Amino acid sequence: MKTINRSTGMTLTEVMLAMALLASAFIPIIGVMGTSIKATDKDDRTIKAVNLCQEKLNRALQFPFTSISVGTYGGATAKTLKSNAAAGSINLILGPETIDGVQFTSQLDVSDVPVTFQVPTYDPFAKGEQPNTPANWGWTNQNINFTNVYHKYVLTVTWQDKGSKANKFYTLASHKAKIRR
Amino acid sequence: MKNTDNRRGMALILALVFAVVLLQMAIAYSSMTRASKPQTIQIDERIKLDYLAHGLTELALLKFQLYPADFYACWEAAKKGQPQYLRSFTINAPEFTINNFSDSNSSFNAVPINIQLASMAILTNDKWKTEALFIQAGAAYTDQYGRNIAKEAVRLVSLERKLNK
């Protein structure tokens, strides 16, 4: 009853081989997990940059048109723009800042976009004479040029990924017109 | 004796099957990660398009504020069956088409964006005797996978007509 049947069960060689096989199968899985962690960290930084870029551009667009003149603000040098609007003061902080241990640098470029408006103008007297015939309202197309009524706002946030020295960037652009609010 | 002989090498077979299953899982996970990347890019790019489209609605509102009488005349002409003047003021005006806008090039690929005014219209509410200016603009680009990515922005401004004396 106490004799052990040596032919049943597994040999040490079998167990060793099975473990080696399993270990080799785990290598690519660990590799994928590592890549996934890196990708998550990258995405996390990108999302932070996108949010930061949105927040700063939204704030810049809240400033009255004349409060931010054409120029470049922020970048390597920190800069705080202040506006004393009727609704209250707004601050916009640009330049380097650290969020959750990652350094982001924001820069705002404001430039003037010259505009040529194509305006179909009518003759009020012709319209008064034939109000139901628009074709006879004496239409003429006028091209009218303007400068300093339409500004382009470009906000760029730069950062670096973990273990990389290459700068990554995210840019948002919008326009603001000199309109009566 | 025969049965015990058959059981020899079972651990190896089981390990082999398990290893194949694990490898398949790794491959599936890797391909899933790859597929989710373009979607993340699309979300980021739509934010860009939204800001650009909003920027164009600003220009449309400025034009309306500068030339309200001409806009109203164009609108009236359109109501009387002559929409070409309104189109000339709005969607066909060259200032409302910005092609190959490159200042906000994608961070992921260098595809320029096109921005276009979609419509400018007057909305009226007879019950409340109110008027509003409806402005719609769109921005779009073709991504690296050949898909057209577009976003529209809408602006509604209440109007009050006053006679200049």
CSV table of N, CA and C in Angstrom, one decimal, chain B residues 17-140:
chain,number,residue,atom,x,y,z
B,17,VAL,N,-1.2,24.8,-24.2
B,17,VAL,CA,-2.5,25.3,-24.5
B,17,VAL,C,-2.7,26.7,-23.8
B,18,PHE,N,-2.3,26.7,-22.5
B,18,PHE,CA,-2.4,27.9,-21.7
B,18,PHE,C,-1.5,29.1,-22.3
B,19,ALA,N,-0.3,28.7,-22.8
B,19,ALA,CA,0.5,29.7,-23.4
B,19,ALA,C,-0.1,30.3,-24.6
B,20,VAL,N,-0.7,29.4,-25.5
B,20,VAL,CA,-1.3,29.9,-26.7
B,20,VAL,C,-2.5,30.8,-26.4
B,21,VAL,N,-3.3,30.5,-25.4
B,21,VAL,CA,-4.4,31.3,-24.9
B,21,VAL,C,-3.9,32.7,-24.5
B,22,LEU,N,-2.8,32.7,-23.7
B,22,LEU,CA,-2.2,33.9,-23.2
B,22,LEU,C,-1.7,34.8,-24.3
B,23,LEU,N,-1.1,34.2,-25.3
B,23,LEU,CA,-0.5,34.9,-26.4
B,23,LEU,C,-1.7,35.5,-27.2
B,24,GLN,N,-2.7,34.8,-27.4
B,24,GLN,CA,-3.9,35.3,-28.1
B,24,GLN,C,-4.5,36.5,-27.4
B,25,MET,N,-4.5,36.4,-26.1
B,25,MET,CA,-5.0,37.6,-25.3
B,25,MET,C,-4.2,38.8,-25.5
B,26,ALA,N,-2.9,38.6,-25.5
B,26,ALA,CA,-1.9,39.7,-25.7
B,26,ALA,C,-2.1,40.3,-27.0
B,27,ILE,N,-2.3,39.5,-28.1
B,27,ILE,CA,-2.4,40.0,-29.4
B,27,ILE,C,-3.7,40.8,-29.5
B,28,ALA,N,-4.8,40.3,-28.9
B,28,ALA,CA,-6.1,41.0,-29.0
B,28,ALA,C,-6.0,42.3,-28.2
B,29,TYR,N,-5.4,42.3,-27.1
B,29,TYR,CA,-5.3,43.6,-26.3
B,29,TYR,C,-4.5,44.6,-27.1
B,30,SER,N,-3.4,44.1,-27.7
B,30,SER,CA,-2.5,45.0,-28.5
B,30,SER,C,-3.3,45.7,-29.6
B,31,SER,N,-4.1,44.9,-30.3
B,31,SER,CA,-4.9,45.4,-31.5
B,31,SER,C,-6.0,46.4,-31.0
B,32,MET,N,-6.5,46.1,-29.8
B,32,MET,CA,-7.6,47.0,-29.2
B,32,MET,C,-7.0,48.3,-28.9
B,33,THR,N,-5.8,48.3,-28.3
B,33,THR,CA,-5.1,49.6,-28.0
B,33,THR,C,-4.8,50.4,-29.2
B,34,ARG,N,-4.4,49.7,-30.3
B,34,ARG,CA,-4.1,50.4,-31.5
B,34,ARG,C,-5.3,51.0,-32.1
B,35,ALA,N,-6.5,50.3,-32.0
B,35,ALA,CA,-7.7,50.8,-32.6
B,35,ALA,C,-8.3,52.0,-31.8
B,36,SER,N,-8.0,52.1,-30.5
B,36,SER,CA,-8.5,53.2,-29.7
B,36,SER,C,-7.8,54.5,-30.0
B,37,LYS,N,-6.5,54.4,-30.5
B,37,LYS,CA,-5.7,55.6,-30.6
B,37,LYS,C,-6.4,56.6,-31.6
B,38,PRO,N,-6.8,56.2,-32.8
B,38,PRO,CA,-7.4,57.2,-33.8
B,38,PRO,C,-8.6,57.9,-33.2
B,39,GLN,N,-9.4,57.2,-32.3
B,39,GLN,CA,-10.5,57.8,-31.7
B,39,GLN,C,-10.1,58.9,-30.8
B,40,THR,N,-9.1,58.7,-30.0
B,40,THR,CA,-8.5,59.8,-29.1
B,40,THR,C,-8.1,61.0,-30.0
B,41,ILE,N,-7.5,60.7,-31.1
B,41,ILE,CA,-7.0,61.8,-32.0
B,41,ILE,C,-8.2,62.6,-32.5
B,42,GLN,N,-9.3,61.9,-32.9
B,42,GLN,CA,-10.5,62.6,-33.4
B,42,GLN,C,-11.1,63.5,-32.4
B,43,ILE,N,-11.2,63.1,-31.1
B,43,ILE,CA,-11.8,63.9,-30.1
B,43,ILE,C,-10.9,65.2,-30.0
B,44,ASP,N,-9.6,65.1,-29.9
B,44,ASP,CA,-8.7,66.3,-29.8
B,44,ASP,C,-8.9,67.2,-31.0
B,45,GLU,N,-9.1,66.6,-32.2
B,45,GLU,CA,-9.2,67.4,-33.4
B,45,GLU,C,-10.5,68.2,-33.5
B,46,ARG,N,-11.5,67.6,-33.0
B,46,ARG,CA,-12.9,68.2,-33.0
B,46,ARG,C,-12.9,69.5,-32.2
B,47,ILE,N,-12.1,69.5,-31.1
B,47,ILE,CA,-12.0,70.7,-30.3
B,47,ILE,C,-11.4,71.8,-31.1
B,48,LYS,N,-10.3,71.5,-31.9
B,48,LYS,CA,-9.7,72.5,-32.8
B,48,LYS,C,-10.8,73.1,-33.7
B,49,LEU,N,-11.5,72.2,-34.4
B,49,LEU,CA,-12.5,72.6,-35.4
B,49,LEU,C,-13.6,73.5,-34.7
B,50,ASP,N,-14.0,73.2,-33.5
B,50,ASP,CA,-15.0,73.9,-32.8
B,50,ASP,C,-14.6,75.4,-32.6
B,51,TYR,N,-13.3,75.6,-32.2
B,51,TYR,CA,-12.8,76.9,-31.9
B,51,TYR,C,-12.7,77.7,-33.2
B,52,LEU,N,-12.3,77.0,-34.3
B,52,LEU,CA,-12.2,77.7,-35.6
B,52,LEU,C,-13.5,78.2,-36.1
B,53,ALA,N,-14.5,77.3,-36.0
B,53,ALA,CA,-15.8,77.6,-36.5
B,53,ALA,C,-16.4,78.7,-35.7
B,54,HIS,N,-16.2,78.7,-34.4
B,54,HIS,CA,-16.7,79.8,-33.6
B,54,HIS,C,-16.0,81.2,-34.0
B,55,GLY,N,-14.8,81.1,-34.3
B,55,GLY,CA,-14.0,82.3,-34.7
B,55,GLY,C,-14.7,82.9,-36.0
B,56,LEU,N,-15.2,82.1,-36.9
B,56,LEU,CA,-15.8,82.6,-38.1
B,56,LEU,C,-17.1,83.2,-37.8
B,57,THR,N,-17.8,82.7,-36.8
B,57,THR,CA,-19.1,83.3,-36.5
B,57,THR,C,-18.9,84.7,-35.9
B,58,GLU,N,-17.8,85.0,-35.3
B,58,GLU,CA,-17.4,86.3,-34.8
B,58,GLU,C,-17.4,87.3,-36.0
B,59,LEU,N,-16.7,86.8,-37.1
B,59,LEU,CA,-16.6,87.7,-38.3
B,59,LEU,C,-17.9,88.0,-38.9
B,60,ALA,N,-18.8,87.0,-38.9
B,60,ALA,CA,-20.1,87.1,-39.5
B,60,ALA,C,-20.9,88.1,-38.7
B,61,LEU,N,-20.8,88.0,-37.3
B,61,LEU,CA,-21.5,89.0,-36.5
B,61,LEU,C,-21.0,90.4,-36.6
B,62,LEU,N,-19.7,90.5,-36.8
B,62,LEU,CA,-19.1,91.8,-37.0
B,62,LEU,C,-19.6,92.5,-38.3
B,63,LYS,N,-19.7,91.7,-39.4
B,63,LYS,CA,-20.2,92.2,-40.7
B,63,LYS,C,-21.6,92.6,-40.5
B,64,PHE,N,-22.4,91.8,-39.8
B,64,PHE,CA,-23.8,92.2,-39.6
B,64,PHE,C,-23.9,93.5,-38.8
B,65,GLN,N,-23.0,93.7,-37.8
B,65,GLN,CA,-23.1,94.9,-37.0
B,65,GLN,C,-22.6,96.1,-37.8
B,66,LEU,N,-21.7,95.9,-38.7
B,66,LEU,CA,-21.2,97.0,-39.6
B,66,LEU,C,-22.2,97.4,-40.6
B,67,TYR,N,-22.9,96.4,-41.2
B,67,TYR,CA,-23.8,96.6,-42.4
B,67,TYR,C,-25.2,96.0,-42.1
B,68,PRO,N,-25.9,96.4,-41.1
B,68,PRO,CA,-27.2,95.8,-40.8
B,68,PRO,C,-28.2,96.1,-41.9
B,69,ALA,N,-28.3,97.4,-42.4
B,69,ALA,CA,-29.3,97.7,-43.4
B,69,ALA,C,-29.1,96.9,-44.7
B,70,ASP,N,-27.9,96.7,-45.1
B,70,ASP,CA,-27.6,95.9,-46.3
B,70,ASP,C,-28.0,94.4,-46.1
B,71,PHE,N,-27.7,93.9,-44.9
B,71,PHE,CA,-28.1,92.6,-44.6
B,71,PHE,C,-29.6,92.4,-44.6
B,72,TYR,N,-30.3,93.4,-44.0
B,72,TYR,CA,-31.8,93.3,-44.0
B,72,TYR,C,-32.4,93.3,-45.4
B,73,ALA,N,-31.8,94.2,-46.2
B,73,ALA,CA,-32.2,94.3,-47.6
B,73,ALA,C,-32.0,93.0,-48.4
B,74,CYS,N,-30.8,92.4,-48.1
B,74,CYS,CA,-30.5,91.1,-48.8
B,74,CYS,C,-31.5,90.0,-48.3
B,75,TRP,N,-31.8,90.1,-47.0
B,75,TRP,CA,-32.8,89.1,-46.4
B,75,TRP,C,-34.2,89.3,-47.0
B,76,GLU,N,-34.6,90.6,-47.1
B,76,GLU,CA,-35.9,90.9,-47.7
B,76,GLU,C,-36.0,90.4,-49.2
B,77,ALA,N,-34.9,90.6,-49.9
B,77,ALA,CA,-34.8,90.2,-51.3
B,77,ALA,C,-34.9,88.7,-51.4
B,78,ALA,N,-34.3,88.0,-50.5
B,78,ALA,CA,-34.3,86.5,-50.5
B,78,ALA,C,-35.7,86.1,-50.2
B,79,LYS,N,-36.4,86.8,-49.3
B,79,LYS,CA,-37.8,86.4,-49.0
B,79,LYS,C,-38.7,86.6,-50.2
B,80,LYS,N,-38.3,87.6,-51.1
B,80,LYS,CA,-39.1,87.8,-52.3
B,80,LYS,C,-38.6,87.1,-53.5
B,81,GLY,N,-37.8,86.0,-53.2
B,81,GLY,CA,-37.4,85.1,-54.3
B,81,GLY,C,-36.1,85.4,-55.0
B,82,GLN,N,-35.3,86.3,-54.4
B,82,GLN,CA,-34.0,86.7,-55.0
B,82,GLN,C,-32.9,86.4,-54.0
B,83,PRO,N,-32.5,85.1,-53.8
B,83,PRO,CA,-31.6,84.8,-52.7
B,83,PRO,C,-30.1,85.1,-53.0
B,84,GLN,N,-29.8,85.5,-54.3
B,84,GLN,CA,-28.4,85.7,-54.7
B,84,GLN,C,-27.7,86.8,-53.9
B,85,TYR,N,-28.5,87.8,-53.5
B,85,TYR,CA,-27.8,88.9,-52.8
B,85,TYR,C,-27.5,88.5,-51.3
B,86,LEU,N,-28.4,87.7,-50.7
B,86,LEU,CA,-28.1,87.2,-49.4
B,86,LEU,C,-26.9,86.3,-49.4
B,87,ARG,N,-26.9,85.4,-50.5
B,87,ARG,CA,-25.7,84.5,-50.6
B,87,ARG,C,-24.4,85.3,-50.8
B,88,SER,N,-24.5,86.3,-51.6
B,88,SER,CA,-23.3,87.2,-51.8
B,88,SER,C,-22.9,87.8,-50.5
B,89,PHE,N,-23.8,88.2,-49.7
B,89,PHE,CA,-23.5,88.8,-48.4
B,89,PHE,C,-22.9,87.8,-47.4
B,90,THR,N,-23.4,86.5,-47.5
B,90,THR,CA,-23.1,85.5,-46.5
B,90,THR,C,-22.2,84.4,-47.0
B,91,ILE,N,-22.8,83.3,-47.4
B,91,ILE,CA,-22.0,82.1,-47.7
B,91,ILE,C,-21.0,82.2,-48.9
B,92,ASN,N,-21.4,83.1,-49.9
B,92,ASN,CA,-20.5,83.3,-51.1
B,92,ASN,C,-19.5,84.4,-50.9
B,93,ALA,N,-19.5,85.1,-49.8
B,93,ALA,CA,-18.6,86.2,-49.6
B,93,ALA,C,-17.2,85.6,-49.3
B,94,PRO,N,-16.2,86.1,-50.0
B,94,PRO,CA,-14.8,85.4,-49.9
B,94,PRO,C,-14.3,85.4,-48.5
B,95,GLU,N,-14.7,86.4,-47.7
B,95,GLU,CA,-14.1,86.5,-46.3
B,95,GLU,C,-14.6,85.3,-45.4
B,96,PHE,N,-15.7,84.7,-45.9
B,96,PHE,CA,-16.3,83.6,-45.1
B,96,PHE,C,-15.8,82.2,-45.5
B,97,THR,N,-14.8,82.2,-46.3
B,97,THR,CA,-14.2,80.9,-46.7
B,97,THR,C,-12.7,80.9,-46.4
B,98,ILE,N,-12.3,80.1,-45.5
B,98,ILE,CA,-10.9,80.1,-45.1
B,98,ILE,C,-10.4,78.7,-45.5
B,99,ASN,N,-9.6,78.6,-46.5
B,99,ASN,CA,-9.1,77.3,-46.9
B,99,ASN,C,-7.7,77.1,-46.4
B,100,ASN,N,-7.3,75.9,-46.1
B,100,ASN,CA,-6.0,75.5,-45.7
B,100,ASN,C,-5.5,76.3,-44.5
B,101,PHE,N,-6.3,76.5,-43.5
B,101,PHE,CA,-5.9,77.2,-42.3
B,101,PHE,C,-4.8,76.3,-41.6
B,102,SER,N,-3.6,76.9,-41.6
B,102,SER,CA,-2.5,76.0,-41.1
B,102,SER,C,-2.0,76.4,-39.7
B,103,ASP,N,-2.5,77.5,-39.1
B,103,ASP,CA,-2.0,77.9,-37.8
B,103,ASP,C,-2.4,76.9,-36.7
B,104,SER,N,-3.4,76.1,-37.0
B,104,SER,CA,-3.8,75.2,-36.0
B,104,SER,C,-3.7,73.8,-36.5
B,105,ASN,N,-2.7,73.6,-37.3
B,105,ASN,CA,-2.4,72.2,-37.9
B,105,ASN,C,-2.5,71.2,-36.8
B,106,SER,N,-3.0,70.1,-37.2
B,106,SER,CA,-3.2,69.0,-36.2
B,106,SER,C,-1.8,68.7,-35.5
B,107,SER,N,-1.9,68.4,-34.3
B,107,SER,CA,-0.7,68.0,-33.5
B,107,SER,C,-0.2,66.6,-34.0
B,108,PHE,N,-1.1,65.9,-34.6
B,108,PHE,CA,-0.9,64.5,-34.9
B,108,PHE,C,-0.5,64.3,-36.4
B,109,ASN,N,-1.1,65.2,-37.2
B,109,ASN,CA,-0.7,65.1,-38.6
B,109,ASN,C,-0.8,66.5,-39.2
B,110,ALA,N,-0.1,66.8,-40.3
B,110,ALA,CA,-0.1,68.2,-40.8
B,110,ALA,C,-1.1,68.4,-41.8
B,111,VAL,N,-2.4,68.2,-41.5
B,111,VAL,CA,-3.5,68.4,-42.4
B,111,VAL,C,-4.1,69.7,-42.2
B,112,PRO,N,-4.1,70.7,-43.1
B,112,PRO,CA,-4.7,71.9,-42.9
B,112,PRO,C,-6.3,71.8,-42.8
B,113,ILE,N,-6.9,72.8,-42.2
B,113,ILE,CA,-8.3,72.8,-41.9
B,113,ILE,C,-9.0,73.8,-42.8
B,114,ASN,N,-10.2,73.5,-43.3
B,114,ASN,CA,-11.0,74.4,-44.1
B,114,ASN,C,-12.2,74.9,-43.2
B,115,ILE,N,-12.4,76.2,-43.3
B,115,ILE,CA,-13.5,76.8,-42.5
B,115,ILE,C,-14.5,77.5,-43.4
B,116,GLN,N,-15.8,77.4,-43.2
B,116,GLN,CA,-16.8,78.0,-44.1
B,116,GLN,C,-18.0,78.4,-43.3
B,117,LEU,N,-18.5,79.5,-43.7
B,117,LEU,CA,-19.8,80.0,-43.1
B,117,LEU,C,-20.9,79.1,-43.8
B,118,ALA,N,-21.8,78.6,-43.0
B,118,ALA,CA,-22.9,77.7,-43.5
B,118,ALA,C,-24.2,78.5,-43.7
B,119,SER,N,-24.5,79.4,-42.8
B,119,SER,CA,-25.7,80.2,-43.0
B,119,SER,C,-25.8,81.3,-42.1
B,120,MET,N,-26.5,82.3,-42.5
B,120,MET,CA,-26.9,83.5,-41.7
B,120,MET,C,-28.3,83.8,-41.9
B,121,ALA,N,-29.1,83.8,-40.9
B,121,ALA,CA,-30.5,83.9,-41.1
B,121,ALA,C,-31.2,84.7,-39.9
B,122,ILE,N,-32.3,85.2,-40.2
B,122,ILE,CA,-33.1,85.9,-39.2
B,122,ILE,C,-34.2,85.0,-38.7
B,123,LEU,N,-34.2,84.8,-37.4
B,123,LEU,CA,-35.3,83.9,-36.9
B,123,LEU,C,-36.3,84.9,-36.1
B,124,THR,N,-37.5,84.6,-36.3
B,124,THR,CA,-38.5,85.5,-35.7
B,124,THR,C,-39.5,84.7,-34.8
B,125,ASN,N,-40.0,85.3,-33.8
B,125,ASN,CA,-41.0,84.7,-32.9
B,125,ASN,C,-42.1,85.6,-32.9
B,126,ASP,N,-43.2,85.3,-33.6
B,126,ASP,CA,-44.4,86.2,-33.8
B,126,ASP,C,-45.1,86.4,-32.4
B,127,LYS,N,-45.1,85.4,-31.6
B,127,LYS,CA,-45.8,85.5,-30.3
B,127,LYS,C,-45.1,86.5,-29.4
B,128,TRP,N,-43.8,86.5,-29.3
B,128,TRP,CA,-43.1,87.4,-28.4
B,128,TRP,C,-42.6,88.6,-29.2
B,129,LYS,N,-42.8,88.7,-30.5
B,129,LYS,CA,-42.3,89.8,-31.3
B,129,LYS,C,-40.8,90.0,-31.1
B,130,THR,N,-40.1,88.9,-31.2
B,130,THR,CA,-38.6,89.0,-31.0
B,130,THR,C,-38.0,88.5,-32.3
B,131,GLU,N,-36.7,89.0,-32.5
B,131,GLU,CA,-35.9,88.6,-33.6
B,131,GLU,C,-34.6,88.2,-33.2
B,132,ALA,N,-34.0,87.2,-33.9
B,132,ALA,CA,-32.7,86.8,-33.5
B,132,ALA,C,-31.9,86.5,-34.8
B,133,LEU,N,-30.6,86.7,-34.7
B,133,LEU,CA,-29.7,86.4,-35.9
B,133,LEU,C,-29.1,85.1,-35.6
B,134,PHE,N,-29.3,84.2,-36.6
B,134,PHE,CA,-28.7,82.8,-36.5
B,134,PHE,C,-27.5,82.7,-37.4
B,135,ILE,N,-26.4,82.3,-36.8
B,135,ILE,CA,-25.2,82.2,-37.6
B,135,ILE,C,-24.6,80.8,-37.4
B,136,GLN,N,-24.3,80.1,-38.5
B,136,GLN,CA,-23.8,78.8,-38.4
B,136,GLN,C,-22.5,78.7,-39.3
B,137,ALA,N,-21.5,78.1,-38.7
B,137,ALA,CA,-20.2,78.0,-39.4
B,137,ALA,C,-19.7,76.6,-39.2
B,138,GLY,N,-18.9,76.1,-40.1
B,138,GLY,CA,-18.4,74.7,-40.0
B,138,GLY,C,-16.9,74.7,-40.3
B,139,ALA,N,-16.2,73.8,-39.7
B,139,ALA,CA,-14.8,73.6,-40.0
B,139,ALA,C,-14.6,72.1,-40.2
B,140,ALA,N,-13.7,71.7,-41.2
B,140,ALA,CA,-13.5,70.3,-41.5
B,140,ALA,C,-12.1,70.1,-42.1
